[in-house]
PDB file of C-alpha atoms in Angstrom:
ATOM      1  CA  UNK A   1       8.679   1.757   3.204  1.00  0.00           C
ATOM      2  CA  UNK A   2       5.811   0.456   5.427  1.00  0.00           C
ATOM      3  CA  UNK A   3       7.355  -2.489   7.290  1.00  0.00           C
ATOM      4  CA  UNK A   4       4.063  -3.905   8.103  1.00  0.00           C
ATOM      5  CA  UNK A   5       2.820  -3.953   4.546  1.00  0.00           C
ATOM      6  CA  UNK A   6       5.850  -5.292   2.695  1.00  0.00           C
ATOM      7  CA  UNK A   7       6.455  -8.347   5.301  1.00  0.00           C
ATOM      8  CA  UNK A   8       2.504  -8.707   4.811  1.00  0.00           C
ATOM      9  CA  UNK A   9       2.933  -8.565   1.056  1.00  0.00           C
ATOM     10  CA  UNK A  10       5.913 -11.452   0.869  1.00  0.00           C
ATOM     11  CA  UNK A  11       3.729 -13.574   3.529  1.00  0.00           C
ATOM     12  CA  UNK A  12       1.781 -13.488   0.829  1.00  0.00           C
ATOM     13  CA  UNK A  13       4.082 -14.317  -1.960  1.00  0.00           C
ATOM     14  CA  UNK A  14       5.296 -17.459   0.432  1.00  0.00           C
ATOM     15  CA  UNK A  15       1.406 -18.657   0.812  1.00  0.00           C
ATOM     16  CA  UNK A  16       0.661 -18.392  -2.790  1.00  0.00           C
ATOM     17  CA  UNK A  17       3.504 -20.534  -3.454  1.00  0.00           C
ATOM     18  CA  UNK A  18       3.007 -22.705  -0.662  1.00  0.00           C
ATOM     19  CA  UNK A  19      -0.143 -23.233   0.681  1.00  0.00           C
ATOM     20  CA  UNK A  20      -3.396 -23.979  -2.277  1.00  0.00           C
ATOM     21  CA  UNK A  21      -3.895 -27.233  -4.158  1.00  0.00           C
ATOM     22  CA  UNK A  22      -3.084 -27.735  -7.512  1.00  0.00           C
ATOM     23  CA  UNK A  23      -6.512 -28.153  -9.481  1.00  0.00           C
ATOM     24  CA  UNK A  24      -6.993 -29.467 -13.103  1.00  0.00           C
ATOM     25  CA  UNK A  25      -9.150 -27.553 -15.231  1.00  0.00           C
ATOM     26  CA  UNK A  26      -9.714 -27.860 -19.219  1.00  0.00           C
ATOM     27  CA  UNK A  27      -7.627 -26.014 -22.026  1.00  0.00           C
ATOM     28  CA  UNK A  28      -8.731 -22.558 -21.371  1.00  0.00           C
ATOM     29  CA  UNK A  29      -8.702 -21.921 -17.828  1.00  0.00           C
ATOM     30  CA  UNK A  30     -10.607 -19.835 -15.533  1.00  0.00           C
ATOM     31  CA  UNK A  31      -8.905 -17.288 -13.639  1.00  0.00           C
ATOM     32  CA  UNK A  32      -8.495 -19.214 -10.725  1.00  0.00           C
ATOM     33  CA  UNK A  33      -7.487 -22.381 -12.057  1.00  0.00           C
ATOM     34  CA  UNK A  34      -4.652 -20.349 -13.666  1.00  0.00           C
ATOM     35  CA  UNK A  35      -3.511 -19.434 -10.358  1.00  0.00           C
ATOM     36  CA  UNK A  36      -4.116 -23.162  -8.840  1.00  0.00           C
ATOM     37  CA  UNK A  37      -1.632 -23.911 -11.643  1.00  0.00           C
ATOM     38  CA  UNK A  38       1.131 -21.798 -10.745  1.00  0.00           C
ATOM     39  CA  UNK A  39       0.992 -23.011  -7.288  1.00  0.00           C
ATOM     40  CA  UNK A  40       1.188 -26.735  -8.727  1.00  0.00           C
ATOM     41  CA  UNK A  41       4.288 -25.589 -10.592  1.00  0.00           C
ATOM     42  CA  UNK A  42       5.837 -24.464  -7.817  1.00  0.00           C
ATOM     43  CA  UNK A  43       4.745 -27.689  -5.096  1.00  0.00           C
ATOM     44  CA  UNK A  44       6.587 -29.829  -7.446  1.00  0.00           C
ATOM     45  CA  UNK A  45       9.917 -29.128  -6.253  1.00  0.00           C
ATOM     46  CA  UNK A  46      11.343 -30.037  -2.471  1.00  0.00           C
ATOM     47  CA  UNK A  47      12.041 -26.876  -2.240  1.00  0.00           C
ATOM     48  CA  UNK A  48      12.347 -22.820  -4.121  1.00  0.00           C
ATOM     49  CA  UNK A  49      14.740 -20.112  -4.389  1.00  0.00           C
ATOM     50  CA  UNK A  50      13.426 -17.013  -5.498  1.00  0.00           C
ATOM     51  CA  UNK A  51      14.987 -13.290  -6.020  1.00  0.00           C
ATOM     52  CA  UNK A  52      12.844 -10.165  -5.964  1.00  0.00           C
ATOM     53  CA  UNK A  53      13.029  -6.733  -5.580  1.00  0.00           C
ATOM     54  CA  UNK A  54       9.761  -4.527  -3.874  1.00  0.00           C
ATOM     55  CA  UNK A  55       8.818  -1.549  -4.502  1.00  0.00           C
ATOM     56  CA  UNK A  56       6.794   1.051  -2.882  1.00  0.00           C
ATOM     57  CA  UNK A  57       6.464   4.914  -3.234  1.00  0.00           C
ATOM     58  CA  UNK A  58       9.319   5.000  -5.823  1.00  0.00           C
ATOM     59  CA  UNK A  59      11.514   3.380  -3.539  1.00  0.00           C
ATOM     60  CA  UNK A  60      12.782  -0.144  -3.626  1.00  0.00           C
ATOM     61  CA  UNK A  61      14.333  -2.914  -1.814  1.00  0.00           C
ATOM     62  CA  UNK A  62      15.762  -6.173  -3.177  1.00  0.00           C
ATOM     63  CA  UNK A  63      15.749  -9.555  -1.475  1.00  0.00           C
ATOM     64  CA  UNK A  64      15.818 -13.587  -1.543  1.00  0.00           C
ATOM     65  CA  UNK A  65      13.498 -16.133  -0.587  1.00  0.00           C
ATOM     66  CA  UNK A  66      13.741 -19.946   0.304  1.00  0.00           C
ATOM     67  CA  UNK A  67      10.603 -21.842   0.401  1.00  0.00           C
ATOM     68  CA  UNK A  68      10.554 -25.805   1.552  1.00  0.00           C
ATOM     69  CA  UNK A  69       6.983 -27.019   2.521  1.00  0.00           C
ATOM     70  CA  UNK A  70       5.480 -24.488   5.269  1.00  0.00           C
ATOM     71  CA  UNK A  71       9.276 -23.595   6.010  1.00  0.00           C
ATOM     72  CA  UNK A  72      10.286 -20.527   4.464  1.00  0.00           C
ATOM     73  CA  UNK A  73      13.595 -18.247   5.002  1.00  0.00           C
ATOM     74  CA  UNK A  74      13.580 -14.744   3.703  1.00  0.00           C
ATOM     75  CA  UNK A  75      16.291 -12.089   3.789  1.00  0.00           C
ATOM     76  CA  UNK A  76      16.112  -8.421   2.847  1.00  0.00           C
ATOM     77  CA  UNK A  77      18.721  -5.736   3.782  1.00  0.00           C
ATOM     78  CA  UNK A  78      16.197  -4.489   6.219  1.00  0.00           C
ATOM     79  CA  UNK A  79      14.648  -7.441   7.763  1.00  0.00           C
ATOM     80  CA  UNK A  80      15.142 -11.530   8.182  1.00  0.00           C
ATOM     81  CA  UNK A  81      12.595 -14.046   8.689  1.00  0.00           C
ATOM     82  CA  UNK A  82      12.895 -17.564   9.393  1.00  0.00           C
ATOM     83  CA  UNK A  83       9.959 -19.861   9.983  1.00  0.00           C
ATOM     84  CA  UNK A  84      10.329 -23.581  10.794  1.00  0.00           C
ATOM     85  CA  UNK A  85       6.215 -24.410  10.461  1.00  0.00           C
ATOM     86  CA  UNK A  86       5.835 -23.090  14.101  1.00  0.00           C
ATOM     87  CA  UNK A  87       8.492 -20.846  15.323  1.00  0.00           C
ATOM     88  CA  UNK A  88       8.839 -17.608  13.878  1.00  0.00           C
ATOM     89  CA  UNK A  89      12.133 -15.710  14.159  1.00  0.00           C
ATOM     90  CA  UNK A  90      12.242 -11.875  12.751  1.00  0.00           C
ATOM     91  CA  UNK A  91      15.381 -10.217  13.002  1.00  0.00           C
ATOM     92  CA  UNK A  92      15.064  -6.459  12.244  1.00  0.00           C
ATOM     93  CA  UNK A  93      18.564  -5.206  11.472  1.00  0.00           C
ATOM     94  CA  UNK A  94      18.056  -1.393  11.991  1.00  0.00           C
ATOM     95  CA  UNK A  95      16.818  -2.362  15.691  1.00  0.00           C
ATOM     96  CA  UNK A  96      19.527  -5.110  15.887  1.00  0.00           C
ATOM     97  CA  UNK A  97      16.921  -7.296  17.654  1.00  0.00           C
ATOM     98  CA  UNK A  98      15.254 -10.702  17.225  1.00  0.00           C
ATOM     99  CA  UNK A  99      11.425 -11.081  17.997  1.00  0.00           C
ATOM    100  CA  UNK A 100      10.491 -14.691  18.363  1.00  0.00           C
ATOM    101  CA  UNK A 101       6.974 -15.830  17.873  1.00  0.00           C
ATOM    102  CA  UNK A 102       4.928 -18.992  17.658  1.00  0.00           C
ATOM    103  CA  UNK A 103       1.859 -17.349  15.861  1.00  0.00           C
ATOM    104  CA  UNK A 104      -1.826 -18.566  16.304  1.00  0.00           C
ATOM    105  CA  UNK A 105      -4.038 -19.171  13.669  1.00  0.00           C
ATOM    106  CA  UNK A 106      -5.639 -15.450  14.545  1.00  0.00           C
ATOM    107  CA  UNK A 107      -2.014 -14.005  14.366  1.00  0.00           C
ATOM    108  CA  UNK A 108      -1.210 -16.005  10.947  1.00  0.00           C
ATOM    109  CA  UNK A 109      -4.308 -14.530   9.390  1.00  0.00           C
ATOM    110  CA  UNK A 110      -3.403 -10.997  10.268  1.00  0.00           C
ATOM    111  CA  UNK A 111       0.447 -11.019  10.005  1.00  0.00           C
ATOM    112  CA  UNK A 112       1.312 -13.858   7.818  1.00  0.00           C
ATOM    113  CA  UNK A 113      -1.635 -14.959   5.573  1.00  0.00           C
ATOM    114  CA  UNK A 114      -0.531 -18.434   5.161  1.00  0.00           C
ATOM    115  CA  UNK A 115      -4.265 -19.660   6.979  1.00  0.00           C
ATOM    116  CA  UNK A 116      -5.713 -17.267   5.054  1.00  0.00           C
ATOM    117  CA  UNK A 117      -5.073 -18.847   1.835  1.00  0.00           C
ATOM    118  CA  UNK A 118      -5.083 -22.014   2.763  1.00  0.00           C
ATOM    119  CA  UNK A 119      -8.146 -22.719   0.471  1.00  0.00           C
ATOM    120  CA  UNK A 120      -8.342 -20.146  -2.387  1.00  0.00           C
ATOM    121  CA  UNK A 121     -12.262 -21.826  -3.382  1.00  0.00           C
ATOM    122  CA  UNK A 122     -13.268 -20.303  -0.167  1.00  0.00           C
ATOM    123  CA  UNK A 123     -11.412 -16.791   0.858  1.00  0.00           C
ATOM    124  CA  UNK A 124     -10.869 -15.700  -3.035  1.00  0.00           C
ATOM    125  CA  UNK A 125     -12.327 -14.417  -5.894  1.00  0.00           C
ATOM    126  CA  UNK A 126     -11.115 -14.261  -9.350  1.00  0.00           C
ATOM    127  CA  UNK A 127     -10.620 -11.836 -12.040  1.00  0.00           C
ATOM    128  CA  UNK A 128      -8.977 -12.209 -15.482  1.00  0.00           C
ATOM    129  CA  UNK A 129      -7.397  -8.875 -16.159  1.00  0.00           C
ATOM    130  CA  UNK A 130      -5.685  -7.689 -19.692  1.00  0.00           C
ATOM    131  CA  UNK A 131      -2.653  -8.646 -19.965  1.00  0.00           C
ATOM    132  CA  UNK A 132       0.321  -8.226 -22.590  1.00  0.00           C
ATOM    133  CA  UNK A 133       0.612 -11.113 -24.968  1.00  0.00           C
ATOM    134  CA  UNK A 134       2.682 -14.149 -23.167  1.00  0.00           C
ATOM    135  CA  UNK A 135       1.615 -13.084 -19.771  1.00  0.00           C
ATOM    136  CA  UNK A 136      -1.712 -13.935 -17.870  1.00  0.00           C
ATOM    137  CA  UNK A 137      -3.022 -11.482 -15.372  1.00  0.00           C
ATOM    138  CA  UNK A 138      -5.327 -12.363 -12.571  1.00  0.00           C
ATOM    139  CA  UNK A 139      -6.698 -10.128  -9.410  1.00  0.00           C
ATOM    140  CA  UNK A 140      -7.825 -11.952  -6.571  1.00  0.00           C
ATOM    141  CA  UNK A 141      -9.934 -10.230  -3.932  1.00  0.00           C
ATOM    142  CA  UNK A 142     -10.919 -11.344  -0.497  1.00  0.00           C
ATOM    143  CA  UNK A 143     -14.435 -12.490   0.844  1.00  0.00           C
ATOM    144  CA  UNK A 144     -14.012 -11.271   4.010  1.00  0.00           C
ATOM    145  CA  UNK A 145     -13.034  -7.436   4.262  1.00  0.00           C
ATOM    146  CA  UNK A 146      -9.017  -6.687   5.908  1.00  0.00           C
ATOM    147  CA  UNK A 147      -7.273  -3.329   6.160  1.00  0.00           C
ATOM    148  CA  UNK A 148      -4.083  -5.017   5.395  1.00  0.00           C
ATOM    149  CA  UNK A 149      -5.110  -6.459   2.196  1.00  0.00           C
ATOM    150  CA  UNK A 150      -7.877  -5.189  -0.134  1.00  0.00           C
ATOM    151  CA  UNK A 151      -6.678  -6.686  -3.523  1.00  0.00           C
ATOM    152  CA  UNK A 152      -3.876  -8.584  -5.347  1.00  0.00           C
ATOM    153  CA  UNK A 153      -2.609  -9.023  -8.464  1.00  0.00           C
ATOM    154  CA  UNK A 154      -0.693 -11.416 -10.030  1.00  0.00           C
ATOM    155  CA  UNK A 155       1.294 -11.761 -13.646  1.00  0.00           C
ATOM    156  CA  UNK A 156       2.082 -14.838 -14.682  1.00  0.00           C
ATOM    157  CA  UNK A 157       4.412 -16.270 -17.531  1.00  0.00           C
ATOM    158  CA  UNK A 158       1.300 -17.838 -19.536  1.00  0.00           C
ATOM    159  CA  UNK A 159       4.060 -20.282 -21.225  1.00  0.00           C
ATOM    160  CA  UNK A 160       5.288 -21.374 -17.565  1.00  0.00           C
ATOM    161  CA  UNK A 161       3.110 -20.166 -15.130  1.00  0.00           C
ATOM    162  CA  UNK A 162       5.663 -18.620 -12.989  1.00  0.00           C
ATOM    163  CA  UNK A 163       4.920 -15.822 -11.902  1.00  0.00           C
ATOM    164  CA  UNK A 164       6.591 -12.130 -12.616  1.00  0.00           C
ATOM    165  CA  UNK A 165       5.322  -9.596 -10.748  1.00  0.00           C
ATOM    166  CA  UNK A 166       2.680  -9.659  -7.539  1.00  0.00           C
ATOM    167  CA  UNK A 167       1.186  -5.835  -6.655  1.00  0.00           C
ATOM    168  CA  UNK A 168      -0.842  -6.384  -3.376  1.00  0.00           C
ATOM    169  CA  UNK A 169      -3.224  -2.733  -2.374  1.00  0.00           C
ATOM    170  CA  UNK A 170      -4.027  -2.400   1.456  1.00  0.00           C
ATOM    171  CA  UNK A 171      -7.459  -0.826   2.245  1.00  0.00           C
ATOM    172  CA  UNK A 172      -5.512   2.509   2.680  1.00  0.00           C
ATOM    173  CA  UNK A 173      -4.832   2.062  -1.254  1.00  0.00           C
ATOM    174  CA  UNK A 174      -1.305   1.717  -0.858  1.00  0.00           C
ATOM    175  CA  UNK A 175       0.051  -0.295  -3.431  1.00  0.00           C
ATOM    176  CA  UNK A 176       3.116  -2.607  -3.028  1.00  0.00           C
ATOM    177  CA  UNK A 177       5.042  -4.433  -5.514  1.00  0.00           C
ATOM    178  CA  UNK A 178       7.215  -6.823  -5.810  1.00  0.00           C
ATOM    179  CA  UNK A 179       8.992  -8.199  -9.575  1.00  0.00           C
ATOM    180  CA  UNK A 180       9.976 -11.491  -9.503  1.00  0.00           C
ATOM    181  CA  UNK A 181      13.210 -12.094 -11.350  1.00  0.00           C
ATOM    182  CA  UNK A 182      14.063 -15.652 -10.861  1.00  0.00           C
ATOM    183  CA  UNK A 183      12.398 -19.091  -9.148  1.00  0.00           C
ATOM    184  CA  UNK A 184      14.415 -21.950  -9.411  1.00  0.00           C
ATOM    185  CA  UNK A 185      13.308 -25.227  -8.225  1.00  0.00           C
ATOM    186  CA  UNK A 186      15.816 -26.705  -5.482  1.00  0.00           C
ATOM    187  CA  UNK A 187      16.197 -29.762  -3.628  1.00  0.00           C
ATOM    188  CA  UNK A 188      15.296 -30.815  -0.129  1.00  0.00           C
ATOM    189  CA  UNK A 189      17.214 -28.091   2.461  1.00  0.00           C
ATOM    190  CA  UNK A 190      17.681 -28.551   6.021  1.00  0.00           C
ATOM    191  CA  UNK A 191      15.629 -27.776   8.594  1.00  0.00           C
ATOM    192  CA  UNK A 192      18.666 -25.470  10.590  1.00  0.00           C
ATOM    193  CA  UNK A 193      17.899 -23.286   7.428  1.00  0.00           C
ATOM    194  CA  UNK A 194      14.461 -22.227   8.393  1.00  0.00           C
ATOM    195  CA  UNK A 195      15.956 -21.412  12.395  1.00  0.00           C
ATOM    196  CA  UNK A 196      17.296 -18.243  13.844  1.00  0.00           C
ATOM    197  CA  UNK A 197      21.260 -19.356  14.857  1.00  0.00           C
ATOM    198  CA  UNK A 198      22.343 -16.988  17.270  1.00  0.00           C
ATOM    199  CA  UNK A 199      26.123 -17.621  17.110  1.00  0.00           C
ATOM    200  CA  UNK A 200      25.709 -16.205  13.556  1.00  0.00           C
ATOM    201  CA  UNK A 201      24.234 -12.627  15.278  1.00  0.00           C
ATOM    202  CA  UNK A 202      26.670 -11.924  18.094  1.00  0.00           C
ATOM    203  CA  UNK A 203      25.514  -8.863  19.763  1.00  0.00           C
ATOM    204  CA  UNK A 204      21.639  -9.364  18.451  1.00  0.00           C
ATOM    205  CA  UNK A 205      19.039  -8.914  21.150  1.00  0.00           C
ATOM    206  CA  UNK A 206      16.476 -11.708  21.211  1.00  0.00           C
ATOM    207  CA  UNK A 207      12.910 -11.105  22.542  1.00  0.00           C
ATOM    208  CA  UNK A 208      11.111 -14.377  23.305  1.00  0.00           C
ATOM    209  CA  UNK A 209       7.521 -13.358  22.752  1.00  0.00           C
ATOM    210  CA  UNK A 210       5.923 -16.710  23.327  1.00  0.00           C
TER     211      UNK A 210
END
């Protein structure tokens, strides 16, 4: 699995469920006011928990999620991130090292797409795709032209508007998916949960990058 396109692809599952303004739109919604919606959903809880497994070329990978403002943990088998709203810690276990990183806002947009959708109106458009009865499906696709992301697509519960299942293709057409299988509103967490603790890791190199 392409380490550079999942951690790309659950940036951005963490910006679409932490980053875009809710919007209120009429009965039927347009596509994008179905995903503004969603990400209302979600910003009404201090903070989320969220299981998924990805998948990619057959293969998969499971992994949780905590997301509290701009703070987000994540943990797969193969990687950790932690991310306190400027400090980025990512702890690759294979390579038993920790790179530390305080990303700029050119970095975020390549990396970590949080600036990127930080205003859906302006960086997205929207598609309403078929979709089986009691889900919603909607593509969104980028103004501005990136190797690392060419399209997404989300499914939504239409009764809930949680979403179920986010595919993300690179310009490459690689397609990456992940299936959501639970997000559970939680309350406020503490900040030590969205910072690399070393005496947890004895043994782990860390690389200060900044």
């Amino acid at each position: 699995m392409k380490k550079k396109t999942v951690s790309y692809l659950l940036s951005f599952l963490v910006a679409v469920f932490i980053m875009c303004p809710l919007a209120l739109r009429a009965a039927q919604p347009s596509a994008q006011a179905s995903i503004e919606k969603m990400v209302g959903a979600m910003k009404k809880n201090p903070s989320l928990d969220i299981v998924f497994t990805v998948w990619q070329n057959g293969n998969s990978s499971s992994g949780s999620m905590t997301v509290a403002g701009k703070m987000f943990h994540l943990s797969t088998p193969e990687m950790k991130i932690w991310y306190d709203g400027q400090t980025q810690w990512t702890y690759a276990v294979s390579a038993g090292e920790v790179n530390v990183t305080e990303p700029t806002a050119e970095e975020l947009a390549q990396s970590n797409p949080l600036s990127l959708l930080s205003g859906l109106n302006r960086n997205f458009t929207f598609r309403r795709l078929k979709a089986t009865p009691g889900e919603e499906k909607i593509e969104l696709v980028p103004k501005k032209k990136s190797p690392g992301l060419a399209s997404a697509t989300v499914v939504l519960n239409s009764s809930t508007s949680l979403p179920r299942e986010l595919t993300v293709k690179d310009g490459n057409g690689r397609t990456v998916t992940v299936k959501i299988s639970s997000v559970k509103g939680g309350k406020t967490k503490p900040q030590s949960l969205f910072r690399f603790d070393s005496r947890k890791y004895p043994g782990v190199e860390v690389v200060d990058l900044r």
